[in-house]
CSV table of C-alpha atoms in Angstrom, one decimal:
chain,number,residue,atom,x,y,z
Z,1,MET,CA,123.9,-0.6,-26.7
Z,2,LYS,CA,126.7,-2.3,-24.8
Z,3,LYS,CA,126.2,-5.1,-22.2
Z,4,ILE,CA,128.7,-5.3,-19.3
Z,5,PRO,CA,128.6,-8.6,-17.5
Z,6,LEU,CA,129.2,-8.3,-13.8
Z,7,GLU,CA,131.9,-10.9,-14.0
Z,8,THR,CA,134.0,-8.6,-16.2
Z,9,VAL,CA,133.8,-5.5,-14.1
Z,10,LYS,CA,137.0,-4.4,-12.3
Z,11,PRO,CA,137.1,-3.1,-8.8
Z,12,TYR,CA,138.4,0.4,-8.0
Z,13,ASN,CA,139.4,2.1,-4.8
Z,14,PRO,CA,137.5,5.3,-4.1
Z,15,PRO,CA,139.3,7.8,-1.9
Z,16,ALA,CA,138.5,8.0,1.8
Z,17,HIS,CA,136.5,4.8,1.8
Z,18,PHE,CA,137.2,1.8,4.1
Z,19,GLY,CA,135.8,-1.7,4.7
Z,20,MET,CA,134.2,-1.8,1.3
Z,21,SER,CA,134.6,-2.9,-2.3
Z,22,ALA,CA,133.5,-0.9,-5.3
Z,23,LEU,CA,132.9,-1.9,-8.9
Z,24,LYS,CA,132.6,0.6,-11.8
Z,25,LEU,CA,129.8,-0.6,-14.0
Z,26,GLN,CA,129.3,2.3,-16.4
Z,27,GLY,CA,131.3,5.3,-17.6
Z,28,LYS,CA,133.3,6.7,-20.4
Z,29,GLU,CA,136.0,4.0,-20.2
Z,30,GLU,CA,133.6,1.1,-19.8
Z,31,THR,CA,130.8,1.9,-22.3
Z,32,GLY,CA,131.4,5.4,-23.7
Z,33,ILE,CA,128.6,7.0,-21.4
Z,34,THR,CA,129.6,10.6,-20.8
Z,35,GLN,CA,126.8,12.2,-18.8
Z,36,PHE,CA,127.3,10.1,-15.6
Z,37,TRP,CA,129.1,7.1,-14.3
Z,38,GLN,CA,127.8,4.3,-12.1
Z,39,GLY,CA,129.2,1.9,-9.6
Z,40,LEU,CA,128.1,-0.9,-7.3
Z,41,SER,CA,129.4,-0.6,-3.8
Z,42,TYR,CA,129.6,-3.3,-1.2
Z,43,PHE,CA,130.0,-1.9,2.3
Z,44,LEU,CA,131.1,-4.5,4.9
Z,45,PRO,CA,129.9,-4.3,8.5
Z,46,LYS,CA,131.4,-1.1,10.0
Z,47,GLY,CA,132.6,0.0,6.5
Z,48,GLY,CA,132.0,3.4,5.0
Z,49,ALA,CA,133.4,6.6,3.7
Z,50,GLU,CA,134.7,9.7,5.5
Z,51,MET,CA,133.1,13.1,4.9
Z,52,GLN,CA,133.8,14.1,1.3
Z,53,TYR,CA,132.6,16.8,-1.0
Z,54,GLU,CA,133.6,15.0,-4.3
Z,55,ALA,CA,136.6,17.1,-4.8
Z,56,GLY,CA,139.5,15.8,-6.9
Z,57,SER,CA,138.6,13.4,-9.6
Z,58,PHE,CA,134.9,14.0,-9.6
Z,59,GLY,CA,134.7,17.7,-8.8
Z,60,ALA,CA,132.5,19.3,-6.1
Z,61,GLU,CA,129.9,20.5,-8.6
Z,62,PHE,CA,128.6,17.1,-9.5
Z,63,GLU,CA,125.4,15.3,-8.3
Z,64,LYS,CA,125.4,11.9,-6.8
Z,65,THR,CA,122.7,9.3,-5.9
Z,66,TYR,CA,122.7,6.1,-3.9
Z,67,PHE,CA,120.1,3.4,-4.4
Z,68,MET,CA,120.1,0.7,-1.8
Z,69,VAL,CA,120.0,-2.7,-3.4
Z,70,ASN,CA,120.1,-4.4,0.0
Z,71,GLY,CA,121.2,-3.8,3.6
Z,72,GLU,CA,121.3,-0.5,5.4
Z,73,LEU,CA,123.6,2.6,5.3
Z,74,THR,CA,123.6,5.8,7.3
Z,75,ILE,CA,124.4,8.9,5.2
Z,76,THR,CA,125.4,12.0,7.1
Z,77,ASP,CA,125.6,15.4,5.6
Z,78,SER,CA,128.1,18.2,6.5
Z,79,SER,CA,125.6,19.7,9.0
Z,80,GLY,CA,125.5,16.4,10.9
Z,81,GLU,CA,122.0,15.4,9.8
Z,82,SER,CA,121.7,11.6,9.1
Z,83,GLN,CA,119.4,9.6,6.9
Z,84,ILE,CA,119.2,5.8,7.2
Z,85,LEU,CA,118.8,4.1,3.8
Z,86,SER,CA,117.3,0.6,3.6
Z,87,GLU,CA,116.6,-1.7,0.7
Z,88,GLY,CA,114.7,0.2,-2.0
Z,89,ASP,CA,115.5,3.7,-0.6
Z,90,SER,CA,117.5,6.2,-2.5
Z,91,ILE,CA,119.1,9.6,-1.7
Z,92,ALA,CA,120.2,12.5,-3.8
Z,93,ILE,CA,123.4,14.4,-2.8
Z,94,TYR,CA,123.5,17.8,-4.4
Z,95,PRO,CA,126.5,19.7,-5.8
Z,96,ASN,CA,129.0,20.9,-3.1
Z,97,GLU,CA,127.1,18.9,-0.4
Z,98,GLY,CA,129.3,16.8,1.8
Z,99,ARG,CA,128.4,13.4,2.9
Z,100,SER,CA,129.8,10.5,4.9
Z,101,VAL,CA,128.6,6.9,4.7
Z,102,PHE,CA,128.6,4.2,7.4
Z,103,ASN,CA,127.3,0.6,7.7
Z,104,HIS,CA,126.3,0.3,11.4
Z,105,THR,CA,124.9,-3.2,10.9
Z,106,ASN,CA,126.5,-6.7,10.9
Z,107,LYS,CA,125.3,-7.3,7.3
Z,108,THR,CA,126.9,-6.3,4.0
Z,109,ALA,CA,125.1,-3.4,2.4
Z,110,THR,CA,125.0,-3.0,-1.4
Z,111,ALA,CA,124.4,0.4,-3.1
Z,112,LEU,CA,124.1,1.4,-6.7
Z,113,VAL,CA,126.0,4.8,-6.9
Z,114,THR,CA,125.5,7.2,-9.8
Z,115,ILE,CA,127.6,10.4,-10.2
Z,116,SER,CA,127.1,13.0,-12.9
Z,117,THR,CA,130.1,14.0,-14.9
Z,118,ASN,CA,129.2,17.4,-16.2
C-alpha cells in the first residue's frame, strides 16, 4: 500500500490538450502500479483535447475511462458522435477508438482519467 497525498503530485502536459491542467496520481513511477495509470484532469472553460487515438506514449491499443468528479465535458468519438458527461458520469473509450474532449461551460470540469498500460 502506498499513499500519494494530492499536495505531492506533479503536473504533466498531455499531448494535444489545451486549457487544462493534469496531475498523474498513480502509475509505475509514482506507486509501482503496472496495469494502469491514473490522472486527475482540470479542464478550464473552453479547454479540452484534440482528436487522439492514444498513439505515441500510450499506444492505440489501450483502454481509457473518464469519471466526472464535477462539471461537464463533451466527449466526441471519431465518427462525430458526442456524449455529454456530468458529475458522476463515466465513459469507456475502447482500444483504437479516437476521442476529443471539450468543456463548453464557464465552469472548471474535473475528471479522473484511467488508462490501461498493457
